[in-house]
Amino acid sequence: MNTIEIQTEPFDIAAIMAELRADNPAIGAVVTFVGLMRDMNEGDRVSTMTLEHYPGMTEKALQAIVEEADRRWDLMGIRVVHRVGELLPLDPIVMVAVASTHRGAAFQACEFVIDYLKTRAPFWKKERTPEGERWVDARHGDSAAEQRWNKGQ
Amino acid sequence: MNTIEIQTEPFDIAAIMAELRADNPAIGAVVTFVGLMRDMNEGDRVSTMTLEHYPGMTEKALQAIVEEADRRWDLMGIRVVHRVGELLPLDPIVMVAVASTHRGAAFQACEFVIDYLKTRAPFWKKERTPEGERWVDARHGDSAAEQRWNKGQ
Amino acid sequence: MIEVLFFARLREQLGTAKERLQAGSEATDVGAVIKLLQRRGGVWEEAFGDGQTVIMAVNQEVASASTPVKDGDEVAFFPPVTGG
Amino acid sequence: MIEVLFFARLREQLGTAKERLQAGSEATDVGAVIKLLQRRGGVWEEAFGDGQTVIMAVNQEVASASTPVKDGDEVAFFPPVTGG
């Protein structure tokens, strides 16, 4: 019912959404987040990005995040797809899609999964800018976003 | 930059998302909500649904909602598509897609637009069940969802 | 003349979607238009009676009973919306 | 033996992605493994020094310095994550 994919190939947003909805007429809401590579970061132009990950642990971490979302909300399917390897501006990096009977649960669970993914799944971004290559630093905003979910909702 | 469509024909989710992202490498996040027709409502099986609207006022109301979202958040494009006429279970009814540099604004604006649409845009659903046709009653949850946005966020 | 529109459940109940009403000296605001319609009795009195939630719009903007109405305006009545 | 993995900036800094370490009587928890690595000096001392945020994992679960380590375990060190 829930799936997690780590892949170097581009993913097909429409196919993933269609497969999630499948033929389940009980689904009333699908909320989808797509994170895309931008050509600017911290004021510098970024020409390419390389995404490294920790094979094995990534899947485990994402599985734990997805199971936690399933426990917290009444959901009818979650899809997480994350690319690794070389990426170019405009490329989708990650997609989280959540199906539910009603929209409130789908919105909350989708945002929860991406907030947790950003702070708990072992991925690292390296950017190529005109000044050379650099590792992206963790954003304070991401851990603040994650911590929201620990307080009573 | 923002578009609103009311149509009897099915809409192409992938094409709308692709067109929203266009070739704008400053977009880092796209959040999409798709509302689908369910085959059950209030415990009864629903075979078809007819969506009526108030041509002219619908577009005006949606335009006002979209402009308000644009004022509240830093966005890079909003798409709203709503079907009217005859619908079957599994059919997408409505789609809201929002693009932004960062995900927080995209999530909030997307949920804001659908919450407001549900209480302010003049659409009415009529369901066909085994007991005959009936108009769908407004849900208390929808006006509660809308009122959230009036309190300090 | 003002154009009066009815939608959804209300349209079915009244058996009409649209009519033109002489905006006389009486029909100066939406509340006055409602009183005019109620005076027809039967389903009209029922549809606009106490306990009925009827949303009003003037020129496609949500209005209230005290919203002014003048010649050439479009006035609409409908139940709470249920789209999306 | 325990398998020790390094990722991203840390992997580059140390010039290695993976090594096997004899889990002797000394390496009973992650903190002890870190001490073993620091003792090599140079980039090792730097990478695991004060003010460096290094995330630890044992058998692919986030760990802390006091997490026990035994023969056959996979121990990983990496910078704060930046995916998504």
CSV table of C-alpha atoms in Angstrom, one decimal:
chain,number,residue,atom,x,y,z
A,1,MET,CA,0.0,0.0,0.0
A,2,ASN,CA,2.9,2.4,0.7
A,3,THR,CA,6.0,2.5,-1.5
A,4,ILE,CA,9.4,4.1,-1.3
A,5,GLU,CA,11.8,4.4,-4.2
A,6,ILE,CA,15.4,5.7,-4.4
A,7,GLN,CA,16.5,6.0,-8.0
A,8,THR,CA,18.9,7.7,-10.4
A,9,GLU,CA,16.4,7.8,-13.2
A,10,PRO,CA,13.8,10.6,-13.5
A,11,PHE,CA,10.4,9.7,-12.1
A,12,ASP,CA,7.0,10.0,-13.8
A,13,ILE,CA,4.8,12.2,-11.5
A,14,ALA,CA,1.6,11.4,-13.4
A,15,ALA,CA,2.2,7.7,-13.4
A,16,ILE,CA,2.9,7.7,-9.6
A,17,MET,CA,-0.3,9.7,-8.9
A,18,ALA,CA,-2.4,7.4,-11.1
A,19,GLU,CA,-1.0,4.3,-9.5
A,20,LEU,CA,-1.6,5.7,-6.0
A,21,ARG,CA,-5.3,6.4,-6.9
A,22,ALA,CA,-5.4,3.1,-8.6
A,23,ASP,CA,-9.0,2.1,-8.8
A,24,ASN,CA,-9.9,3.0,-5.2
A,25,PRO,CA,-13.1,5.0,-5.3
A,26,ALA,CA,-12.9,5.6,-1.5
A,27,ILE,CA,-10.1,8.1,-2.1
A,28,GLY,CA,-11.4,11.6,-1.9
A,29,ALA,CA,-8.1,13.6,-1.7
A,30,VAL,CA,-4.6,13.3,-3.1
A,31,VAL,CA,-2.0,15.8,-1.9
A,32,THR,CA,1.4,15.8,-3.7
A,33,PHE,CA,4.6,17.6,-3.0
A,34,VAL,CA,7.3,17.8,-5.7
A,35,GLY,CA,10.7,19.3,-4.7
A,36,LEU,CA,12.6,20.6,-7.7
A,37,MET,CA,16.2,21.6,-8.3
A,38,ARG,CA,16.6,25.4,-8.4
A,39,ASP,CA,19.3,27.2,-10.4
A,40,MET,CA,20.1,29.5,-7.5
A,41,ASN,CA,21.0,28.8,-3.9
A,42,GLU,CA,22.3,31.2,-1.2
A,43,GLY,CA,22.7,33.8,-3.9
A,44,ASP,CA,24.9,31.7,-6.2
A,45,ARG,CA,24.1,30.1,-9.6
A,46,VAL,CA,24.0,26.3,-9.4
A,47,SER,CA,24.7,24.4,-12.6
A,48,THR,CA,24.5,20.8,-11.4
A,49,MET,CA,23.9,19.0,-8.2
A,50,THR,CA,25.0,15.5,-7.0
A,51,LEU,CA,22.9,13.7,-4.5
A,52,GLU,CA,24.6,11.1,-2.3
A,53,HIS,CA,22.8,8.8,0.0
A,54,TYR,CA,23.4,5.9,2.4
A,55,PRO,CA,21.9,2.9,0.7
A,56,GLY,CA,20.0,0.7,3.1
A,57,MET,CA,19.6,3.3,5.9
A,58,THR,CA,17.8,5.6,3.5
A,59,GLU,CA,15.1,3.1,2.8
A,60,LYS,CA,14.9,2.2,6.5
A,61,ALA,CA,14.5,5.9,7.5
A,62,LEU,CA,11.9,6.6,4.9
A,63,GLN,CA,10.0,3.4,5.9
A,64,ALA,CA,9.9,4.6,9.5
A,65,ILE,CA,8.7,8.1,8.5
A,66,VAL,CA,5.9,6.6,6.3
A,67,GLU,CA,4.8,4.2,9.0
A,68,GLU,CA,4.7,7.0,11.5
A,69,ALA,CA,2.5,9.0,9.1
A,70,ASP,CA,0.2,6.0,8.7
A,71,ARG,CA,-0.1,5.8,12.5
A,72,ARG,CA,-0.9,9.4,12.9
A,73,TRP,CA,-3.5,9.9,10.2
A,74,ASP,CA,-6.2,7.8,8.4
A,75,LEU,CA,-4.5,7.3,5.0
A,76,MET,CA,-5.1,5.3,1.9
A,77,GLY,CA,-1.6,5.2,0.4
A,78,ILE,CA,1.7,7.0,0.5
A,79,ARG,CA,4.3,7.2,-2.3
A,80,VAL,CA,7.8,8.5,-1.7
A,81,VAL,CA,10.3,8.8,-4.6
A,82,HIS,CA,13.7,10.4,-4.2
A,83,ARG,CA,16.4,10.8,-6.9
A,84,VAL,CA,20.1,10.4,-6.3
A,85,GLY,CA,23.1,11.0,-8.5
A,86,GLU,CA,23.5,13.9,-11.0
A,87,LEU,CA,20.7,16.5,-11.3
A,88,LEU,CA,20.1,19.6,-13.3
A,89,PRO,CA,18.0,22.7,-12.6
A,90,LEU,CA,14.3,22.1,-13.2
A,91,ASP,CA,14.8,18.4,-12.3
A,92,PRO,CA,12.3,16.9,-9.8
A,93,ILE,CA,14.4,15.7,-6.8
A,94,VAL,CA,11.7,14.2,-4.6
A,95,MET,CA,8.0,13.5,-4.7
A,96,VAL,CA,5.6,12.7,-1.8
A,97,ALA,CA,2.0,11.8,-2.6
A,98,VAL,CA,-0.6,10.9,0.0
A,99,ALA,CA,-4.1,9.6,-0.6
A,100,SER,CA,-6.9,9.8,2.0
A,101,THR,CA,-10.7,10.0,2.2
A,102,HIS,CA,-10.6,13.7,3.3
A,103,ARG,CA,-8.2,16.4,2.5
A,104,GLY,CA,-7.1,17.5,6.0
A,105,ALA,CA,-5.3,14.2,6.7
A,106,ALA,CA,-3.7,14.2,3.2
A,107,PHE,CA,-2.3,17.7,3.6
A,108,GLN,CA,-0.9,17.1,7.1
A,109,ALA,CA,0.6,13.7,6.3
A,110,CYS,CA,2.2,14.9,3.1
A,111,GLU,CA,3.9,17.9,4.8
A,112,PHE,CA,4.9,15.7,7.8
A,113,VAL,CA,6.6,13.1,5.5
A,114,ILE,CA,8.6,15.8,3.6
A,115,ASP,CA,9.5,17.7,6.8
A,116,TYR,CA,10.8,14.4,8.4
A,117,LEU,CA,12.6,13.3,5.2
A,118,LYS,CA,14.5,16.6,5.2
A,119,THR,CA,16.0,16.0,8.6
A,120,ARG,CA,16.1,12.2,9.0
A,121,ALA,CA,16.8,10.6,5.7
A,122,PRO,CA,20.5,10.3,4.9
A,123,PHE,CA,20.8,12.3,1.6
A,124,TRP,CA,23.4,14.9,1.0
A,125,LYS,CA,23.5,17.5,-1.8
A,126,LYS,CA,26.6,18.8,-3.4
A,127,GLU,CA,26.3,21.8,-5.7
A,128,ARG,CA,28.4,23.0,-8.6
A,129,THR,CA,28.6,26.8,-8.7
A,130,PRO,CA,30.9,29.1,-10.7
A,131,GLU,CA,33.2,29.0,-7.6
A,132,GLY,CA,33.5,25.2,-7.7
A,133,GLU,CA,31.8,22.4,-5.8
A,134,ARG,CA,30.4,22.7,-2.3
A,135,TRP,CA,28.3,20.6,0.1
A,136,VAL,CA,24.9,22.1,1.0
A,137,ASP,CA,24.6,22.9,4.7
A,138,ALA,CA,21.6,21.7,6.7
A,139,ARG,CA,19.0,24.5,7.0
A,140,HIS,CA,17.9,25.5,10.4
A,141,GLY,CA,14.4,26.0,8.9
A,142,ASP,CA,14.2,22.3,8.2
A,143,SER,CA,14.7,21.2,11.8
A,144,ALA,CA,12.2,23.8,12.9
A,145,ALA,CA,9.7,22.4,10.5
A,146,GLU,CA,10.2,18.9,11.8
A,147,GLN,CA,9.9,20.0,15.4
A,148,ARG,CA,6.5,21.4,14.8
A,149,TRP,CA,5.2,17.8,14.6
A,150,ASN,CA,6.5,16.9,18.0
A,151,LYS,CA,4.4,19.5,19.8
A,152,GLY,CA,0.7,18.7,20.4
A,153,GLN,CA,-1.0,19.3,17.1
B,1,MET,CA,0.8,33.7,-13.9
B,2,ASN,CA,-2.3,32.3,-12.2
B,3,THR,CA,-5.1,30.6,-14.0
B,4,ILE,CA,-8.6,29.4,-13.2
B,5,GLU,CA,-10.6,27.0,-15.3
B,6,ILE,CA,-14.2,25.8,-15.0
B,7,GLN,CA,-14.8,23.0,-17.5
B,8,THR,CA,-17.0,20.0,-18.2
B,9,GLU,CA,-14.2,18.0,-19.7
B,10,PRO,CA,-11.7,15.9,-17.6
B,11,PHE,CA,-8.4,17.7,-16.9
B,12,ASP,CA,-4.9,16.5,-17.4
B,13,ILE,CA,-3.1,16.7,-14.0
B,14,ALA,CA,0.3,16.1,-15.4
B,15,ALA,CA,0.0,18.7,-18.1
B,16,ILE,CA,-1.2,21.3,-15.6
B,17,MET,CA,1.7,20.7,-13.3
B,18,ALA,CA,4.2,20.7,-16.2
B,19,GLU,CA,2.7,24.0,-17.5
B,20,LEU,CA,2.9,25.5,-13.9
B,21,ARG,CA,6.5,24.6,-13.5
B,22,ALA,CA,7.1,25.7,-17.1
B,23,ASP,CA,10.8,26.5,-17.5
B,24,ASN,CA,11.1,28.4,-14.2
B,25,PRO,CA,14.2,27.2,-12.4
B,26,ALA,CA,13.5,29.4,-9.4
B,27,ILE,CA,10.6,27.1,-8.4
B,28,GLY,CA,11.7,24.7,-5.6
B,29,ALA,CA,8.3,23.3,-4.5
B,30,VAL,CA,5.0,22.4,-6.1
B,31,VAL,CA,2.1,21.3,-3.9
B,32,THR,CA,-0.9,19.8,-5.6
B,33,PHE,CA,-4.3,19.0,-4.2
B,34,VAL,CA,-6.7,16.8,-6.3
B,35,GLY,CA,-10.2,16.2,-5.0
B,36,LEU,CA,-11.8,13.0,-6.4
B,37,MET,CA,-15.3,11.7,-6.6
B,38,ARG,CA,-15.9,9.0,-4.0
B,39,ASP,CA,-18.4,6.1,-4.5
B,40,MET,CA,-19.7,6.5,-0.9
B,41,ASN,CA,-21.0,9.5,1.0
B,42,GLU,CA,-22.8,9.6,4.3
B,43,GLY,CA,-22.9,5.8,4.3
B,44,ASP,CA,-24.7,5.6,0.9
B,45,ARG,CA,-23.4,4.4,-2.4
B,46,VAL,CA,-23.2,7.2,-5.0
B,47,SER,CA,-23.3,6.2,-8.7
B,48,THR,CA,-23.1,9.6,-10.4
B,49,MET,CA,-22.8,13.2,-9.3
B,50,THR,CA,-23.9,16.4,-11.1
B,51,LEU,CA,-22.0,19.6,-10.4
B,52,GLU,CA,-23.9,22.9,-10.9
B,53,HIS,CA,-22.2,26.3,-10.7
B,54,TYR,CA,-23.0,30.0,-11.1
B,55,PRO,CA,-21.1,31.0,-14.3
B,56,GLY,CA,-19.4,34.3,-13.8
B,57,MET,CA,-19.6,34.4,-10.1
B,58,THR,CA,-17.6,31.2,-9.8
B,59,GLU,CA,-14.7,32.7,-11.7
B,60,LYS,CA,-14.9,36.0,-9.7
B,61,ALA,CA,-14.9,34.1,-6.4
B,62,LEU,CA,-11.9,31.9,-7.4
B,63,GLN,CA,-10.1,34.9,-8.7
B,64,ALA,CA,-10.5,36.6,-5.3
B,65,ILE,CA,-9.3,33.5,-3.5
B,66,VAL,CA,-6.2,33.2,-5.7
B,67,GLU,CA,-5.4,36.9,-5.3
B,68,GLU,CA,-5.7,36.6,-1.5
B,69,ALA,CA,-3.3,33.6,-1.5
B,70,ASP,CA,-0.9,35.6,-3.6
B,71,ARG,CA,-1.0,38.5,-1.1
B,72,ARG,CA,-0.4,36.2,1.9
B,73,TRP,CA,2.4,34.1,0.5
B,74,ASP,CA,5.4,34.5,-1.8
B,75,LEU,CA,4.2,32.3,-4.7
B,76,MET,CA,5.3,31.6,-8.3
B,77,GLY,CA,2.0,30.5,-9.8
B,78,ILE,CA,-1.4,29.0,-8.9
B,79,ARG,CA,-3.6,26.7,-11.0
B,80,VAL,CA,-7.2,26.0,-10.1
B,81,VAL,CA,-9.3,23.7,-12.3
B,82,HIS,CA,-12.8,22.7,-11.4
B,83,ARG,CA,-15.1,20.4,-13.3
B,84,VAL,CA,-18.9,20.9,-13.6
B,85,GLY,CA,-21.6,18.6,-15.1
B,86,GLU,CA,-21.8,14.9,-14.8
B,87,LEU,CA,-19.1,13.0,-12.8
B,88,LEU,CA,-18.5,9.4,-12.0
B,89,PRO,CA,-16.6,7.8,-9.0
B,90,LEU,CA,-12.8,8.1,-9.4
B,91,ASP,CA,-13.2,11.2,-11.5
B,92,PRO,CA,-11.1,14.2,-10.4
B,93,ILE,CA,-13.4,17.1,-9.4
B,94,VAL,CA,-11.0,19.8,-8.6
B,95,MET,CA,-7.2,20.5,-8.7
B,96,VAL,CA,-5.2,23.2,-7.0
B,97,ALA,CA,-1.5,23.4,-7.7
B,98,VAL,CA,0.8,26.0,-6.2
B,99,ALA,CA,4.5,26.7,-7.0
B,100,SER,CA,6.9,28.5,-4.7
B,101,THR,CA,10.6,28.8,-4.0
B,102,HIS,CA,10.1,26.9,-0.7
B,103,ARG,CA,7.7,24.2,0.4
B,104,GLY,CA,6.1,25.9,3.5
B,105,ALA,CA,4.4,28.6,1.4
B,106,ALA,CA,3.3,26.2,-1.2
B,107,PHE,CA,1.7,23.8,1.3
B,108,GLN,CA,-0.1,26.6,3.2
B,109,ALA,CA,-1.4,28.4,0.0
B,110,CYS,CA,-2.6,25.2,-1.6
B,111,GLU,CA,-4.6,24.3,1.5
B,112,PHE,CA,-5.9,27.9,1.9
B,113,VAL,CA,-7.2,27.9,-1.7
B,114,ILE,CA,-9.1,24.6,-1.4
B,115,ASP,CA,-10.5,25.5,2.0
B,116,TYR,CA,-11.8,28.8,0.7
B,117,LEU,CA,-13.0,27.3,-2.5
B,118,LYS,CA,-15.1,24.8,-0.5
B,119,THR,CA,-17.0,27.6,1.3
B,120,ARG,CA,-16.9,30.6,-1.1
B,121,ALA,CA,-17.1,29.3,-4.7
B,122,PRO,CA,-20.7,28.8,-5.9
B,123,PHE,CA,-20.6,25.1,-6.8
B,124,TRP,CA,-23.3,22.6,-5.8
B,125,LYS,CA,-23.2,18.8,-5.8
B,126,LYS,CA,-26.1,16.6,-6.5
B,127,GLU,CA,-25.6,12.9,-5.9
B,128,ARG,CA,-27.5,9.9,-7.4
B,129,THR,CA,-27.8,7.1,-4.8
B,130,PRO,CA,-30.0,3.9,-4.8
B,131,GLU,CA,-32.7,6.0,-3.1
B,132,GLY,CA,-32.7,8.6,-5.8
B,133,GLU,CA,-31.1,12.1,-6.3
B,134,ARG,CA,-30.2,14.4,-3.4
B,135,TRP,CA,-28.3,17.7,-3.0
B,136,VAL,CA,-25.2,17.4,-0.9
B,137,ASP,CA,-25.4,19.4,2.3
B,138,ALA,CA,-22.6,21.9,3.3
B,139,ARG,CA,-20.2,20.3,5.7
B,140,HIS,CA,-19.6,22.0,9.0
B,141,GLY,CA,-15.9,20.9,8.7
B,142,ASP,CA,-15.5,23.0,5.6
B,143,SER,CA,-16.4,26.3,7.3
B,144,ALA,CA,-14.3,25.3,10.3
B,145,ALA,CA,-11.4,24.7,7.9
B,146,GLU,CA,-11.9,28.1,6.3
B,147,GLN,CA,-12.1,29.9,9.6
B,148,ARG,CA,-8.6,28.7,10.6
B,149,TRP,CA,-7.2,31.1,8.1
B,150,ASN,CA,-8.8,34.1,9.7
B,151,LYS,CA,-7.1,33.6,13.1
B,152,GLY,CA,-3.5,34.6,13.4
B,153,GLN,CA,-1.5,31.9,11.7
C,1,MET,CA,-35.5,45.7,-14.3
C,2,ILE,CA,-33.3,43.5,-12.1
C,3,GLU,CA,-32.3,40.0,-13.1
C,4,VAL,CA,-33.0,37.4,-10.4
C,5,LEU,CA,-31.2,34.0,-10.5
C,6,PHE,CA,-31.8,30.8,-8.4
C,7,PHE,CA,-29.4,27.9,-8.2
C,8,ALA,CA,-29.3,24.2,-7.1
C,9,ARG,CA,-31.9,23.1,-4.5
C,10,LEU,CA,-33.5,26.5,-4.6
C,11,ARG,CA,-33.8,26.5,-8.4
C,12,GLU,CA,-35.6,23.1,-8.2
C,13,GLN,CA,-37.8,24.1,-5.3
C,14,LEU,CA,-39.0,27.2,-7.1
C,15,GLY,CA,-39.2,25.6,-10.5
C,16,THR,CA,-37.3,28.5,-12.1
C,17,ALA,CA,-33.7,29.5,-12.7
C,18,LYS,CA,-34.1,33.1,-13.7
C,19,GLU,CA,-36.6,35.9,-13.9
C,20,ARG,CA,-36.8,39.6,-14.5
C,21,LEU,CA,-38.3,41.7,-11.8
C,22,GLN,CA,-39.5,45.3,-12.0
C,23,ALA,CA,-37.2,47.2,-9.6
C,24,GLY,CA,-39.8,49.5,-8.4
C,25,SER,CA,-39.6,51.9,-5.5
C,26,GLU,CA,-40.1,49.0,-3.3
C,27,ALA,CA,-37.0,46.9,-4.3
C,28,THR,CA,-34.2,49.1,-3.0
C,29,ASP,CA,-32.2,46.4,-1.3
C,30,VAL,CA,-31.9,42.5,-1.3
C,31,GLY,CA,-34.1,42.3,1.8
C,32,ALA,CA,-36.9,44.1,-0.1
C,33,VAL,CA,-36.5,41.7,-3.1
C,34,ILE,CA,-36.9,38.8,-0.7
C,35,LYS,CA,-40.1,40.3,0.8
C,36,LEU,CA,-41.5,40.7,-2.7
C,37,LEU,CA,-40.8,37.0,-3.5
C,38,GLN,CA,-42.1,35.8,-0.2
C,39,ARG,CA,-45.4,37.6,-0.8
C,40,ARG,CA,-46.1,35.1,-3.6
C,41,GLY,CA,-46.8,32.5,-1.0
C,42,GLY,CA,-46.5,28.7,-1.5
C,43,VAL,CA,-43.0,27.5,-2.3
C,44,TRP,CA,-41.7,31.1,-2.3
C,45,GLU,CA,-42.8,31.7,1.2
C,46,GLU,CA,-41.3,28.4,2.2
C,47,ALA,CA,-38.0,28.8,0.4
C,48,PHE,CA,-37.3,32.2,1.9
C,49,GLY,CA,-38.9,31.5,5.3
C,50,ASP,CA,-37.4,31.3,8.7
C,51,GLY,CA,-34.8,28.6,9.2
C,52,GLN,CA,-33.8,28.5,5.5
C,53,THR,CA,-30.2,29.4,4.8
C,54,VAL,CA,-30.2,31.3,1.6
C,55,ILE,CA,-27.0,32.9,0.3
C,56,MET,CA,-27.5,36.2,-1.6
C,57,ALA,CA,-25.3,37.8,-4.2
C,58,VAL,CA,-25.5,41.1,-6.0
C,59,ASN,CA,-23.6,41.4,-9.3
C,60,GLN,CA,-21.8,38.1,-8.4
C,61,GLU,CA,-20.5,39.3,-5.1
C,62,VAL,CA,-21.8,37.8,-1.8
C,63,ALA,CA,-24.3,40.2,-0.3
C,64,SER,CA,-26.6,40.6,2.7
C,65,ALA,CA,-30.2,41.7,3.1
C,66,SER,CA,-29.1,45.3,3.4
C,67,THR,CA,-27.1,45.4,0.2
C,68,PRO,CA,-28.6,48.0,-2.1
C,69,VAL,CA,-30.2,46.9,-5.4
C,70,LYS,CA,-30.8,49.1,-8.5
C,71,ASP,CA,-32.0,48.8,-12.0
C,72,GLY,CA,-29.8,46.6,-14.1
C,73,ASP,CA,-28.4,44.6,-11.2
C,74,GLU,CA,-28.1,40.8,-11.1
C,75,VAL,CA,-29.3,39.4,-7.8
C,76,ALA,CA,-28.8,35.7,-7.0
C,77,PHE,CA,-30.1,33.3,-4.3
C,78,PHE,CA,-28.7,29.9,-3.6
C,79,PRO,CA,-28.0,27.3,-0.8
C,80,PRO,CA,-24.7,27.0,1.0
C,81,VAL,CA,-22.0,25.9,-1.6
C,82,THR,CA,-20.7,22.4,-1.7
C,83,GLY,CA,-18.1,22.3,-4.4
C,84,GLY,CA,-14.5,21.1,-4.5
D,1,MET,CA,35.3,-6.8,13.0
D,2,ILE,CA,33.0,-3.8,12.6
D,3,GLU,CA,32.3,-2.1,9.3
D,4,VAL,CA,32.8,1.7,9.5
D,5,LEU,CA,31.2,4.0,6.8
D,6,PHE,CA,31.7,7.7,6.0
D,7,PHE,CA,29.5,9.8,3.8
D,8,ALA,CA,29.4,13.1,2.0
D,9,ARG,CA,31.7,15.9,3.3
D,10,LEU,CA,33.2,13.6,5.9
D,11,ARG,CA,34.0,10.9,3.3
D,12,GLU,CA,35.8,13.5,1.2
D,13,GLN,CA,37.6,15.0,4.2
D,14,LEU,CA,38.9,11.5,5.4
D,15,GLY,CA,39.6,10.3,1.9
D,16,THR,CA,37.8,7.0,2.6
D,17,ALA,CA,34.2,5.7,2.3
D,18,LYS,CA,34.6,2.5,4.2
D,19,GLU,CA,36.9,0.5,6.4
D,20,ARG,CA,36.9,-2.5,8.7
D,21,LEU,CA,38.0,-2.0,12.3
D,22,GLN,CA,39.0,-4.7,14.8
D,23,ALA,CA,36.3,-4.4,17.5
D,24,GLY,CA,38.7,-5.1,20.3
D,25,SER,CA,38.0,-4.8,24.0
D,26,GLU,CA,38.3,-1.0,23.5
D,27,ALA,CA,35.5,-0.4,21.0
D,28,THR,CA,32.4,-1.2,23.1
D,29,ASP,CA,30.3,1.8,22.0
D,30,VAL,CA,30.2,4.4,19.3
D,31,GLY,CA,32.1,6.9,21.5
D,32,ALA,CA,35.0,4.5,21.9
D,33,VAL,CA,35.1,4.0,18.1
D,34,ILE,CA,35.3,7.8,17.7
D,35,LYS,CA,38.2,8.0,20.2
D,36,LEU,CA,40.0,5.2,18.2
D,37,LEU,CA,39.6,7.2,15.0
D,38,GLN,CA,40.6,10.6,16.6
D,39,ARG,CA,43.8,9.0,17.9
D,40,ARG,CA,45.0,8.8,14.3
D,41,GLY,CA,45.5,12.6,14.4
D,42,GLY,CA,45.5,14.9,11.3
D,43,VAL,CA,42.2,15.0,9.4
D,44,TRP,CA,40.8,12.3,11.7
D,45,GLU,CA,41.3,14.4,14.8
D,46,GLU,CA,39.9,17.4,13.0
D,47,ALA,CA,36.8,15.7,11.6
D,48,PHE,CA,35.7,14.3,14.9
D,49,GLY,CA,36.9,17.2,16.9
D,50,ASP,CA,35.0,19.7,19.1
D,51,GLY,CA,32.5,21.9,17.1
D,52,GLN,CA,32.1,19.3,14.4
D,53,THR,CA,28.5,18.0,14.0
D,54,VAL,CA,28.9,14.3,13.1
D,55,ILE,CA,25.8,12.1,13.0
D,56,MET,CA,26.3,8.5,14.1
D,57,ALA,CA,24.3,5.4,13.0
D,58,VAL,CA,24.7,1.8,14.1
D,59,ASN,CA,23.2,-0.8,11.8
D,60,GLN,CA,21.5,2.0,9.9
D,61,GLU,CA,19.6,3.5,12.8
D,62,VAL,CA,20.6,6.9,14.2
D,63,ALA,CA,22.8,6.3,17.3
D,64,SER,CA,24.6,8.3,20.0
D,65,ALA,CA,28.1,8.0,21.6
D,66,SER,CA,26.7,5.6,24.2
D,67,THR,CA,25.1,3.2,21.7
D,68,PRO,CA,26.8,-0.2,22.1
D,69,VAL,CA,28.9,-1.7,19.3
D,70,LYS,CA,29.7,-5.3,18.8
D,71,ASP,CA,31.4,-7.6,16.3
D,72,GLY,CA,29.6,-7.6,12.9
D,73,ASP,CA,27.9,-4.2,13.4
D,74,GLU,CA,27.8,-1.5,10.7
D,75,VAL,CA,28.8,1.9,12.2
D,76,ALA,CA,28.3,5.0,10.0
D,77,PHE,CA,29.4,8.7,10.4
D,78,PHE,CA,28.0,11.6,8.4
D,79,PRO,CA,27.2,15.3,8.4
D,80,PRO,CA,23.7,16.6,9.0
D,81,VAL,CA,21.4,15.5,6.1
D,82,THR,CA,20.3,17.8,3.3
D,83,GLY,CA,18.1,15.8,1.1
D,84,GLY,CA,14.6,16.4,-0.3
